[in-house]
Short mmCIF file of C-alpha atoms in Angstrom, two decimals:
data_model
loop_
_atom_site.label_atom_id
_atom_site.label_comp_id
_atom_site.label_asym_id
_atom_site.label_seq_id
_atom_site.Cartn_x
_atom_site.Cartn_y
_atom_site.Cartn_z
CA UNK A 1096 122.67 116.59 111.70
CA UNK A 1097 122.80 120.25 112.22
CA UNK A 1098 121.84 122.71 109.47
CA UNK A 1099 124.18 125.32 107.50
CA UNK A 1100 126.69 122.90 106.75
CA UNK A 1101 128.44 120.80 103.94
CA UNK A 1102 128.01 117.23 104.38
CA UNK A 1103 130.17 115.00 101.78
CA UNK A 1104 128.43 111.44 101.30
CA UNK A 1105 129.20 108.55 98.97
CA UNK A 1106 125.50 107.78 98.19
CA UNK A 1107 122.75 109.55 98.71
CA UNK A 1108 119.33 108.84 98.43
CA UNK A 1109 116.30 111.38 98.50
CA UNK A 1110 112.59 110.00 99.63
CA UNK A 1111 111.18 108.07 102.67
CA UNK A 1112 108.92 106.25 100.64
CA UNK A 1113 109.16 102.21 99.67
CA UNK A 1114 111.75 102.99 97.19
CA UNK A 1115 114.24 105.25 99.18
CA UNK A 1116 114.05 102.70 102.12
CA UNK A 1117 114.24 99.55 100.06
CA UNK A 1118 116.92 101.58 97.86
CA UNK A 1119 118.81 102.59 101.08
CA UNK A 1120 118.20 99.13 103.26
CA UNK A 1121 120.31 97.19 100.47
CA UNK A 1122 123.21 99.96 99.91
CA UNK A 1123 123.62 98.79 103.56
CA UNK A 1124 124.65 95.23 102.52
CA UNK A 1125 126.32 96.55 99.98
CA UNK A 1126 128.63 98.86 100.97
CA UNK A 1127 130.23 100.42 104.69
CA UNK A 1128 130.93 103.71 102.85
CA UNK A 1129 128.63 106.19 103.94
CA UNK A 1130 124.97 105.91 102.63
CA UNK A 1131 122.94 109.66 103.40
CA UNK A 1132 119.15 109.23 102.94
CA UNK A 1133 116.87 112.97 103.04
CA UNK A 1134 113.31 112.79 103.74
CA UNK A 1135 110.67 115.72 104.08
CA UNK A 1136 109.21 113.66 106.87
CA UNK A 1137 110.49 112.15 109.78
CA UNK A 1138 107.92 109.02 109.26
CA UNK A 1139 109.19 106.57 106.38
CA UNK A 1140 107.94 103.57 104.58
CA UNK A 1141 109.39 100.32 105.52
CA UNK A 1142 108.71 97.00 104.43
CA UNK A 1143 108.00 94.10 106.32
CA UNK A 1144 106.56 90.66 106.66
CA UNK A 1145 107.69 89.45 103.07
CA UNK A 1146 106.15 85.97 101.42
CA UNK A 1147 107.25 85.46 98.42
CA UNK A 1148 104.50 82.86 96.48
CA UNK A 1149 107.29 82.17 93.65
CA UNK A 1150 110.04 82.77 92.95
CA UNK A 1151 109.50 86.51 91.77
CA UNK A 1152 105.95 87.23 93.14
CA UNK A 1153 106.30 88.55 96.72
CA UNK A 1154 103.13 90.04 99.45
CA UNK A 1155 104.11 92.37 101.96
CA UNK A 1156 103.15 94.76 104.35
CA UNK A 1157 104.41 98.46 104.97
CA UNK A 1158 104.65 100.38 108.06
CA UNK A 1159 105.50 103.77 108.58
CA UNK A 1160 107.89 104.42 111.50
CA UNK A 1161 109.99 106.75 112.80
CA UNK A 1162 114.14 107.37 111.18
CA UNK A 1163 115.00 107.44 114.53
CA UNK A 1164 114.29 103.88 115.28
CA UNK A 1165 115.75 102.72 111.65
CA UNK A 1166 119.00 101.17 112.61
CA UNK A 1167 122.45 102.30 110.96
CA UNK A 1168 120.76 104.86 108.90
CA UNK A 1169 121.98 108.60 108.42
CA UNK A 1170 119.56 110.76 107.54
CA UNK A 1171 118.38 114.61 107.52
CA UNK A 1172 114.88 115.78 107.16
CA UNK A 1173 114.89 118.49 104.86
CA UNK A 1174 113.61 119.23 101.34
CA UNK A 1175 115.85 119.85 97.97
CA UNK A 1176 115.75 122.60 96.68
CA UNK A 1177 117.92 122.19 93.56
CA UNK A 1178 120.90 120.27 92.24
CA UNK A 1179 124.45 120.97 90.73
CA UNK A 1180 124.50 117.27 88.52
CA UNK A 1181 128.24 118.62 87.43
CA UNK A 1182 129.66 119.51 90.82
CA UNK A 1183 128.08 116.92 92.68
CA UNK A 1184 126.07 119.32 94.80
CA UNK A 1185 122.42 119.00 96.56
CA UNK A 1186 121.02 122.05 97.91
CA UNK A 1187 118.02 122.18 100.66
CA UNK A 1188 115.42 124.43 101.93
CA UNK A 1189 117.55 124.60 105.55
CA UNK A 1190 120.89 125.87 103.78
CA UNK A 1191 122.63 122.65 103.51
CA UNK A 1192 125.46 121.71 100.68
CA UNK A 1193 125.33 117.95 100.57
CA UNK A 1194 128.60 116.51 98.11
CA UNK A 1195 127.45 113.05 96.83
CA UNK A 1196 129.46 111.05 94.52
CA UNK A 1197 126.00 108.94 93.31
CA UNK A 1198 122.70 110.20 93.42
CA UNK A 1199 118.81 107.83 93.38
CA UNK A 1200 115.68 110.09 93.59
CA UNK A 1201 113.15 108.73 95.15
CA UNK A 1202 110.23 111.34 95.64
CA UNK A 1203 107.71 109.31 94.14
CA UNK A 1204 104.56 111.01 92.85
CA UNK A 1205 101.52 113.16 94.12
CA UNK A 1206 97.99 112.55 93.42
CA UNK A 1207 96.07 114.09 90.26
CA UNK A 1208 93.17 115.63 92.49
CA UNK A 1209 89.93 117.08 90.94
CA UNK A 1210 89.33 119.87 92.77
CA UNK A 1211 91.43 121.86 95.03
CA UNK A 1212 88.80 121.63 98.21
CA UNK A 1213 88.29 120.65 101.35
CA UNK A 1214 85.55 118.42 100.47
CA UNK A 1215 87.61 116.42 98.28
CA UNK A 1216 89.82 114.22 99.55
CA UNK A 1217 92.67 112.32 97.55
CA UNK A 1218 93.78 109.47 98.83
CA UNK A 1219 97.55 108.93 98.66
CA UNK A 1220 99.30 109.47 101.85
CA UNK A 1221 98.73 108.58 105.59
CA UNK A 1222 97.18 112.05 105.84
CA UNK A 1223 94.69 111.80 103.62
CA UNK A 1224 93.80 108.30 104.90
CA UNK A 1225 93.46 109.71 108.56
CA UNK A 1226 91.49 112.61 107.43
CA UNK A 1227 89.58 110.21 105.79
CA UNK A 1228 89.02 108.13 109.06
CA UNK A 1229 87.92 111.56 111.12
CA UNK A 1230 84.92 112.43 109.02
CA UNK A 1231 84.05 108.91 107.17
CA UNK A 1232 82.16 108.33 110.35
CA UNK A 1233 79.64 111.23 109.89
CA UNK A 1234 78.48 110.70 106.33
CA UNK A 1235 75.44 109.14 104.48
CA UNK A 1236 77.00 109.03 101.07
CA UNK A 1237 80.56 109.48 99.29
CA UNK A 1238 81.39 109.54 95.32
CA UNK A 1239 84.38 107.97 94.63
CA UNK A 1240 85.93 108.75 91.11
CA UNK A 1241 88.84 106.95 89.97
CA UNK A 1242 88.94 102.66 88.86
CA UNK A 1243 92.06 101.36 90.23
CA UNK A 1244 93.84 99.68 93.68
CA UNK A 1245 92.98 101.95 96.04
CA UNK A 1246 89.51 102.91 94.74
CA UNK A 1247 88.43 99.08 94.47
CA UNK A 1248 90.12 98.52 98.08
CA UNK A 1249 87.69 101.63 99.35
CA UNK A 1250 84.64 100.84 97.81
CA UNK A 1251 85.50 96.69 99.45
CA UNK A 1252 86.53 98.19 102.78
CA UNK A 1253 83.68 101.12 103.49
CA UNK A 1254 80.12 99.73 105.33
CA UNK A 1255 77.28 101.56 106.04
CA UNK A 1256 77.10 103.97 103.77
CA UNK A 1257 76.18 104.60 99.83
CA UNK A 1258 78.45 104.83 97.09
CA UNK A 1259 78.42 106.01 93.79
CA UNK A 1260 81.67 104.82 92.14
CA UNK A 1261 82.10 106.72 88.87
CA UNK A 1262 84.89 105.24 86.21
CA UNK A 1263 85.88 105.97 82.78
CA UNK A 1264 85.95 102.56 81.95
CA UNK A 1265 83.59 99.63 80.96
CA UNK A 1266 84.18 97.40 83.93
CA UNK A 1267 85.81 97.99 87.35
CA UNK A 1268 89.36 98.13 87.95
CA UNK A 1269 90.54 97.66 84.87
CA UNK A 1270 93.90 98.58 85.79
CA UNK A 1271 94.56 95.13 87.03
CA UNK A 1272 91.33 92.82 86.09
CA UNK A 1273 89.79 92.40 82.72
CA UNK A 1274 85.86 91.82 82.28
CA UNK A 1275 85.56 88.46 82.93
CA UNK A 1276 87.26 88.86 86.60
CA UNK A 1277 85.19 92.16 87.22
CA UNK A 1278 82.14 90.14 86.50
CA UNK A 1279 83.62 87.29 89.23
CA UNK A 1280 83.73 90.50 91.91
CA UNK A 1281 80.18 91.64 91.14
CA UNK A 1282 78.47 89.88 93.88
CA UNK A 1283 80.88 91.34 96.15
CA UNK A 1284 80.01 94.65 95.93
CA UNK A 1285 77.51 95.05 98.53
CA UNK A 1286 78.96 92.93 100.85
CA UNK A 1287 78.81 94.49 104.58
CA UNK A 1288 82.23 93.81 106.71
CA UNK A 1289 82.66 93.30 110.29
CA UNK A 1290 82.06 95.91 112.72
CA UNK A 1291 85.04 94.26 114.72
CA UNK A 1292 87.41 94.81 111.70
CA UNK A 1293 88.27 98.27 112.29
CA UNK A 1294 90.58 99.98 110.09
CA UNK A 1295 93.98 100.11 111.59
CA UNK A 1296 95.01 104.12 112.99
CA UNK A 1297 97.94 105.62 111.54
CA UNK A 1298 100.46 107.07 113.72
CA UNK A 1299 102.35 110.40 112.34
CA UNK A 1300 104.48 113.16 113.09
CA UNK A 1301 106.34 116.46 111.69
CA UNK A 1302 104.80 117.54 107.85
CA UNK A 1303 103.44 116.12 105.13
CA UNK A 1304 105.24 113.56 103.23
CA UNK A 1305 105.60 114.41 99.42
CA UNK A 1306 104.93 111.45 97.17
CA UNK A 1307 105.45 108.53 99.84
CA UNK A 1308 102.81 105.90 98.60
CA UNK A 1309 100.31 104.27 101.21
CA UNK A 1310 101.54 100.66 100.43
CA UNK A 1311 99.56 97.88 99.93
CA UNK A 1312 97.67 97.10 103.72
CA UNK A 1313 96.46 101.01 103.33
CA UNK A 1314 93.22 99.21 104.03
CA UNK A 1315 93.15 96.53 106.79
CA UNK A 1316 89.85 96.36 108.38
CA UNK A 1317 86.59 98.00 107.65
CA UNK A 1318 85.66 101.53 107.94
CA UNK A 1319 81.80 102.44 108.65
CA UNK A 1320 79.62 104.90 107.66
CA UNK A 1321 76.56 106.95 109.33
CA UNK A 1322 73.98 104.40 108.61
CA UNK A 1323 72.90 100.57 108.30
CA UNK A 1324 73.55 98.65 105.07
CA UNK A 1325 75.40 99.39 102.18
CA UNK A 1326 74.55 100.24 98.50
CA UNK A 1327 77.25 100.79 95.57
CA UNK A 1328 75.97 102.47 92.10
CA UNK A 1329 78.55 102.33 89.76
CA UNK A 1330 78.52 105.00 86.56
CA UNK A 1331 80.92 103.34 83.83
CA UNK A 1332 82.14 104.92 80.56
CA UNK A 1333 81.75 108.56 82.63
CA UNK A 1334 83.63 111.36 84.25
CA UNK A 1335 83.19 114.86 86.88
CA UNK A 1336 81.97 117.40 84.84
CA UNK A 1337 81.48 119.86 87.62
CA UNK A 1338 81.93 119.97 91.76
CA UNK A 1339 80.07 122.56 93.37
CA UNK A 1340 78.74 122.89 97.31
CA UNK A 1341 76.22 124.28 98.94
CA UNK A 1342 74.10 122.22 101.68
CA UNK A 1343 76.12 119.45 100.57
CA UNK A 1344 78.48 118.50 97.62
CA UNK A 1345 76.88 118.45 94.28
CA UNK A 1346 78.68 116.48 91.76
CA UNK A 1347 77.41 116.81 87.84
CA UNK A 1348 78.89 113.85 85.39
CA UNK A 1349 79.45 113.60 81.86
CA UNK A 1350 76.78 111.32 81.04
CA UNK A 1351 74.31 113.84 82.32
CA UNK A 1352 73.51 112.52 85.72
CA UNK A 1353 73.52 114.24 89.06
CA UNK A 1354 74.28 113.24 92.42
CA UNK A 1355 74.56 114.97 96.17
CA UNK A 1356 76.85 113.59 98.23
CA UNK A 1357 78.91 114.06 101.59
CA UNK A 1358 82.36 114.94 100.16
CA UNK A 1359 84.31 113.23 97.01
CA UNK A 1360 87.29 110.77 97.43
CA UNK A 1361 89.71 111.21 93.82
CA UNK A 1362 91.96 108.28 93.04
CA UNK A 1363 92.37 109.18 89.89
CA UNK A 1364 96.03 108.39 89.77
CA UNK A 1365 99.11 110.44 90.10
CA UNK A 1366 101.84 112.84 88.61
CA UNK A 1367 105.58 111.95 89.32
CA UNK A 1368 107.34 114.77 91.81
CA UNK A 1369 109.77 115.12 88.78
CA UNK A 1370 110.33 118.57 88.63
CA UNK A 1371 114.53 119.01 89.63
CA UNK A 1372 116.36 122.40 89.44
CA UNK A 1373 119.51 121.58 87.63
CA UNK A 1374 121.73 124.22 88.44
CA UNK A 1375 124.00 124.01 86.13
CA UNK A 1376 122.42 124.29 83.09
CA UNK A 1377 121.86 120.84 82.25
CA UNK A 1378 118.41 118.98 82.08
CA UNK A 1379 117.04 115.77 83.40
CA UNK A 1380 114.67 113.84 80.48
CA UNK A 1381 111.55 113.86 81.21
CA UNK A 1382 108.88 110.96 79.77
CA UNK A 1383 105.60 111.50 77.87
CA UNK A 1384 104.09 110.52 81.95
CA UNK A 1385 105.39 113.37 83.18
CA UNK A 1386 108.59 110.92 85.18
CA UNK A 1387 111.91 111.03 84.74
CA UNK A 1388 113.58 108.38 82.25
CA UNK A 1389 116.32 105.60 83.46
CA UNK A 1390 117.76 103.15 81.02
CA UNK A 1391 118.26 100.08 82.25
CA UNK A 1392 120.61 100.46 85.26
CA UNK A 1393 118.44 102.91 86.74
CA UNK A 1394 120.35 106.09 85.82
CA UNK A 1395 118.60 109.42 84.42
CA UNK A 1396 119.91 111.46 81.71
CA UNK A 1397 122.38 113.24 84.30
CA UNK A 1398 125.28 110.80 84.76
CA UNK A 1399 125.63 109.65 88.53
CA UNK A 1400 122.31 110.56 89.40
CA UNK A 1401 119.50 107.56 89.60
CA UNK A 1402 115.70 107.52 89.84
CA UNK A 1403 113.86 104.55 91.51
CA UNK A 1404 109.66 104.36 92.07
CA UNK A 1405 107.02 106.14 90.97
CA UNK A 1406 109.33 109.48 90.11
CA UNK A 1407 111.07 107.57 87.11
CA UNK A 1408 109.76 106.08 83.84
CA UNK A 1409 112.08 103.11 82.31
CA UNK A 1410 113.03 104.29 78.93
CA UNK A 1411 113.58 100.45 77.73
CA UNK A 1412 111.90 97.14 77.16
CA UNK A 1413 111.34 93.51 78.66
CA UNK A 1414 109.55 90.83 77.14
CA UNK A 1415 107.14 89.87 79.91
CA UNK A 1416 107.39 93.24 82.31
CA UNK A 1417 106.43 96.66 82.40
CA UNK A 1418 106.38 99.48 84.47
CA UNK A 1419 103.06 99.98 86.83
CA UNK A 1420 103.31 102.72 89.59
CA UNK A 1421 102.94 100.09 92.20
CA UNK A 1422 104.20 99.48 95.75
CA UNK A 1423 105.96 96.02 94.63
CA UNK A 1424 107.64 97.59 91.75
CA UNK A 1425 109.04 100.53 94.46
CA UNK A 1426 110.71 98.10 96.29
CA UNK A 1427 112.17 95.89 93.45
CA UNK A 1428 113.38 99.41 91.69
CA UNK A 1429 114.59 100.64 94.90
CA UNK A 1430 116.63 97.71 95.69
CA UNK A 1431 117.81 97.15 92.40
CA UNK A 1432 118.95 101.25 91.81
CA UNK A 1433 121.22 100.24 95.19
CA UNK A 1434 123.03 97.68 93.08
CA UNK A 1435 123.12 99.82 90.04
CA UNK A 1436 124.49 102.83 92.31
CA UNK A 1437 127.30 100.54 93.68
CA UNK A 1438 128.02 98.38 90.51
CA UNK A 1439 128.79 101.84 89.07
CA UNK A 1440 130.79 103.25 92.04
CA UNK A 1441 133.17 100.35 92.54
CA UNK A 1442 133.18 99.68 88.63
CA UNK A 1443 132.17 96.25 88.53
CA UNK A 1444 129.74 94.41 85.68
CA UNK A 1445 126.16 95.12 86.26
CA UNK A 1446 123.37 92.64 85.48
CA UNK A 1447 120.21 93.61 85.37
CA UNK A 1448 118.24 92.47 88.24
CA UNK A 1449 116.12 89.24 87.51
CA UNK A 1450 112.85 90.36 88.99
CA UNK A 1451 112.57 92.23 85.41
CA UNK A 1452 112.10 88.92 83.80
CA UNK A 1453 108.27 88.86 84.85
CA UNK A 1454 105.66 91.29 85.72
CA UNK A 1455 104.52 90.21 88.98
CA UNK A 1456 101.85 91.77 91.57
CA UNK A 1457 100.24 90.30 94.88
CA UNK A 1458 97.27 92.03 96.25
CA UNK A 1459 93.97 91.29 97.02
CA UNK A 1460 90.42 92.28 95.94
CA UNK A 1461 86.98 91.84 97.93
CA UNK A 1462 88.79 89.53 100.29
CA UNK A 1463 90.24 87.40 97.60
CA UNK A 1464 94.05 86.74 97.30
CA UNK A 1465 95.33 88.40 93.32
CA UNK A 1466 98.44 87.26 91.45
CA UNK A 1467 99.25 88.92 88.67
CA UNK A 1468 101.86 87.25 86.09
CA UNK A 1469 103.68 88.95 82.83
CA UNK A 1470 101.24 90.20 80.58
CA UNK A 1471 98.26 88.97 82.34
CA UNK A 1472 95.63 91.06 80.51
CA UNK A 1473 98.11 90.60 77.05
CA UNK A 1474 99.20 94.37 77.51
CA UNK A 1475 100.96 94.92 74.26
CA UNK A 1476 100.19 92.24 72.20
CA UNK A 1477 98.04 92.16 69.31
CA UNK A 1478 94.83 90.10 70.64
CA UNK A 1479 94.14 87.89 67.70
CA UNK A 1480 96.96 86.12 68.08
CA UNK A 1481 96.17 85.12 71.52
CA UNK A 1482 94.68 82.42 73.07
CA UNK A 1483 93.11 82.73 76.68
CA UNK A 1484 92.31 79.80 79.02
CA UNK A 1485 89.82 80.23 81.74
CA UNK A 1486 88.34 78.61 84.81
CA UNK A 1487 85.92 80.21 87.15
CA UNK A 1488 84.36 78.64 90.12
CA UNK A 1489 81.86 80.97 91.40
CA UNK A 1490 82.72 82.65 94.92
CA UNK A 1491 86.39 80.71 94.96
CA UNK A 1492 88.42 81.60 91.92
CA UNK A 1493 88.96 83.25 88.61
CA UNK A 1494 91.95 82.18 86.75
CA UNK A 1495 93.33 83.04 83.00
CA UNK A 1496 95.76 81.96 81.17
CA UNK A 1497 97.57 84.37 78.17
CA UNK A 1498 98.67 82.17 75.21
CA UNK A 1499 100.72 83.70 72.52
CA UNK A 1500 102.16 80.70 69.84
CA UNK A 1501 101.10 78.24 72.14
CA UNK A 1502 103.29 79.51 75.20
CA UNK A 1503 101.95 81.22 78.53
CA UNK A 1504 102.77 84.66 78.86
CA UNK A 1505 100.87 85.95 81.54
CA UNK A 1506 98.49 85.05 84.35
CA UNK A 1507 95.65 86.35 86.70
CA UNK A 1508 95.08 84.39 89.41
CA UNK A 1509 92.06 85.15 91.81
CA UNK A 1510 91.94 83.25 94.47
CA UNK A 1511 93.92 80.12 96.43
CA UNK A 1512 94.47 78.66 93.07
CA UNK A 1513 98.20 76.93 93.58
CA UNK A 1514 98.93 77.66 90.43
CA UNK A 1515 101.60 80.77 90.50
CA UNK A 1516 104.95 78.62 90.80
CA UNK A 1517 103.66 76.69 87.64
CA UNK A 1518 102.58 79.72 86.13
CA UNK A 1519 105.56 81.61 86.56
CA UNK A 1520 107.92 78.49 85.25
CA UNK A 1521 105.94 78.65 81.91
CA UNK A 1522 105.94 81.77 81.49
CA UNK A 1523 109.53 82.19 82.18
CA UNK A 1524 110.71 79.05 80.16
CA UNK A 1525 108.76 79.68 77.52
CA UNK A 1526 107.30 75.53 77.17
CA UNK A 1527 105.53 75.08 74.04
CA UNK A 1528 101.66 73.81 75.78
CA UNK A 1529 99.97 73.69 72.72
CA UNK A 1530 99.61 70.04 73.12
CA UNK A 1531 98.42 70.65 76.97
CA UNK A 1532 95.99 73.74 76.74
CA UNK A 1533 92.84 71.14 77.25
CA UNK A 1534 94.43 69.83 80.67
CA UNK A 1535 96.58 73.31 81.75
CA UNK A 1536 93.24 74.17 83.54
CA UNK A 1537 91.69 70.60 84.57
CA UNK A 1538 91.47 70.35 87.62
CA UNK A 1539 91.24 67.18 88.09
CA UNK A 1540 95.27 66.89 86.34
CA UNK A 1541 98.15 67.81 88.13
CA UNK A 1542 99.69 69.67 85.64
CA UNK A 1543 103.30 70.08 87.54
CA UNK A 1544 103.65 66.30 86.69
CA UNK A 1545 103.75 67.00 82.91
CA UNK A 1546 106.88 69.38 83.88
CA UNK A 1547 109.17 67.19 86.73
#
């Protein structure tokens, strides 16, 4: 599409991250009115290879490819500049008047970088991953500050080369695992990876993408330092006091310590790309997180506008879900802001989508395969009235149970355990095990009999 012109489309969707694809891909089966998707990037996110292990809990892989070889798809790369919510009016940098009768943003969220330097890298996009790559190669010893999916997945994934993994917290990645299952990755730590196992290249083109997520096989194969071996010190319950560079990068912590290092990787989360002219006088809400609030069809404060992904914040409640800026969540709100979008154009009933029933999150740590189910580390609930089942067998699983009034509400699964479908079923039914909690875990029982 040309610029300096007025476009009119019936749904529009800004971002060419997992959201705005997923959120675009099913307004295609929805609908053969016209469906306009604007990306700063000609290189999008798209989905592929889905396995669903339940019901709810899917794996996936993402790969970033070109609009031109997306099928069916109208697009325009371009950035927005501002909005008219009352007029029905987007504006971009390259002069263009788009008319949209419903609106999803989907510009996900940049990363929360320490220092403004070349010498530290944040790792978010495909960018930052291949700058990564190009000097990774050259260096004796990285800091990595930051405790969650991507900075677990690094410190796994790099070989020959030290690391000093500094975290605020009292065990590692305690965005997703709790003690117990950080203790179960400990001897993992160290552990070299094939030099045959190369980390996959990324192919881009055209600018920098704003907020589009990595996706969760960021991290296929190993990457390799400048020496043999491999050793990990990890500083808990500490953060970067002070980044300075001379010879090399000198990093001063909290706790007092000081170490010299190559360069510093931050994954230290993100901030949603929330910020929206409204130029009509009106105001999008904003959350406490800094991302824009849906109810629970997906639609901001502005009527006919939506918000899908890591740019939005749900401003209401589910018994066994809530909102984590991950790449599973993307796609479910994505998909699900398509159905809102249309439900609302075509005024038909809207139910919400049933994927909001249950937390769930597939990934993997140190090689193992991760499930995540509801409230799997009891987020929300008052402890002492839980119960927790566990079985470890050292080097092939980790696997809690969350019991609140003698029902499972949540799950971590670590490991080819078998036990998500059952898991999800009892957490979703809500079956009274308090006569079953000393067999749930046996594993000698099958405990699916009890439930046929």
């Amino acid at each position: 599409m040309s610029q300096n012109q007025q476009i009119d489309s019936t749904y529009v969707v800004i971002g060419g991250g997992i959201a705005g694809i997923s959120c675009v891909e099913a307004l295609k089966l929805y609908t053969t009115e016209p469906v306009l998707l604007i990306s700063e990037s000609p290189i999008v996110k798209v989905v592929t290879d889905i396995k669903f292990y339940t019901k709810i809990a899917a794996g996936f892989k993402v790969e970033d490819r070109n609009l031109q070889c997306i099928e069916n798809t109208e697009y325009i790369i371009d950035k927005i500049i501002a909005v008219n919510s009352i007029e029905h009016i987007i504006y971009t940098a390259n002069h263009r008047e788009i008319k949209y009768k419903k609106l999803c943003l989907c510009t996900g969220a940049t990363p929360k970088l320490l220092d403004d330097k070349d010498y530290v890298i944040g790792l978010r996009d495909t960018h930052s991953v291949e700058y990564f790559q190009s000097i990774v190669g050259t260096a004796n010893k990285v800091l990595i500050v930051g405790n969650g999916g991507i900075a677990t997945d690094l410190v796994y994934k790099l070989n020959g080369i030290e690391i000093i993994w500094v975290i605020r917290d009292e065990h590692i990645s305690s965005h997703f695992l709790d003690a117990g299952s950080a203790e179960f990755f400990s001897n993992y730590l160290n552990t070299q990876q094939s030099s045959d196992k190369v980390i996959k290249r990324f192919r881009y083109s055209g600018e920098r993408t704003s907020g589009a997520a990595l996706g969760p096989d960021w991290h296929c194969g190993a990457m390799f330092g400048n020496h043999d071996g491999k050793n990990v010190i990890i500083e808990y319950k500490t953060e970067i006091k002070s980044i300075s560079k001379s010879d090399s990068v000198r990093v001063e912590l909290t706790n007092g310590k000081v170490y010299e290092c190559d360069f510093v990787v931050s994954a230290t989360g993100v901030t949603p790309n929330s910020n929206l002219d409204i130029r009509d006088g009106s105001s999008v809400d904003i959350a406490s997180d800094g991302g824009i609030k849906v109810d629970w069809k997906m639609e901001t404060s502005l009527s006919d506008i939506f918000a899908a992904g890591d740019v939005c914040t749900v401003d209401w409640t589910s018994e066994h879900w809530f909102q984590m800026r991950l790449w599973t969540q993307a796609r479910q709100m994505g998909m699900y802001a398509a159905k809102c979008m249309h439900s609302k154009h075509i005024n038909e009933t809207l139910l919400q989508d049933f994927c909001f029933e249950l937390f769930t999150h597939v990934t993997s740590f140190f090689g193992f395969k991760v499930i995540l189910l509801g409230l799997y580390n009891a987020q929300g609930l008052d402890k002492k009235e839980c119960e927790l089942l566990v079985r470890v067998t050292n080097g092939q699983e980790y696997i809690k149970l969350v019991l609140q009034n003698g029902r499972v509400v949540g799950a971590m699964l670590i490991g080819d355990t078998d036990l998500e479908e059952m898991c999800e079923n009892l957490i979703l039914n809500q079956i009274d095990v308090t006569n079953l909690m000393d067999d749930l875990l046996d594993p000698n029982i099958d405990i699916e009999d009890y439930f046929d």
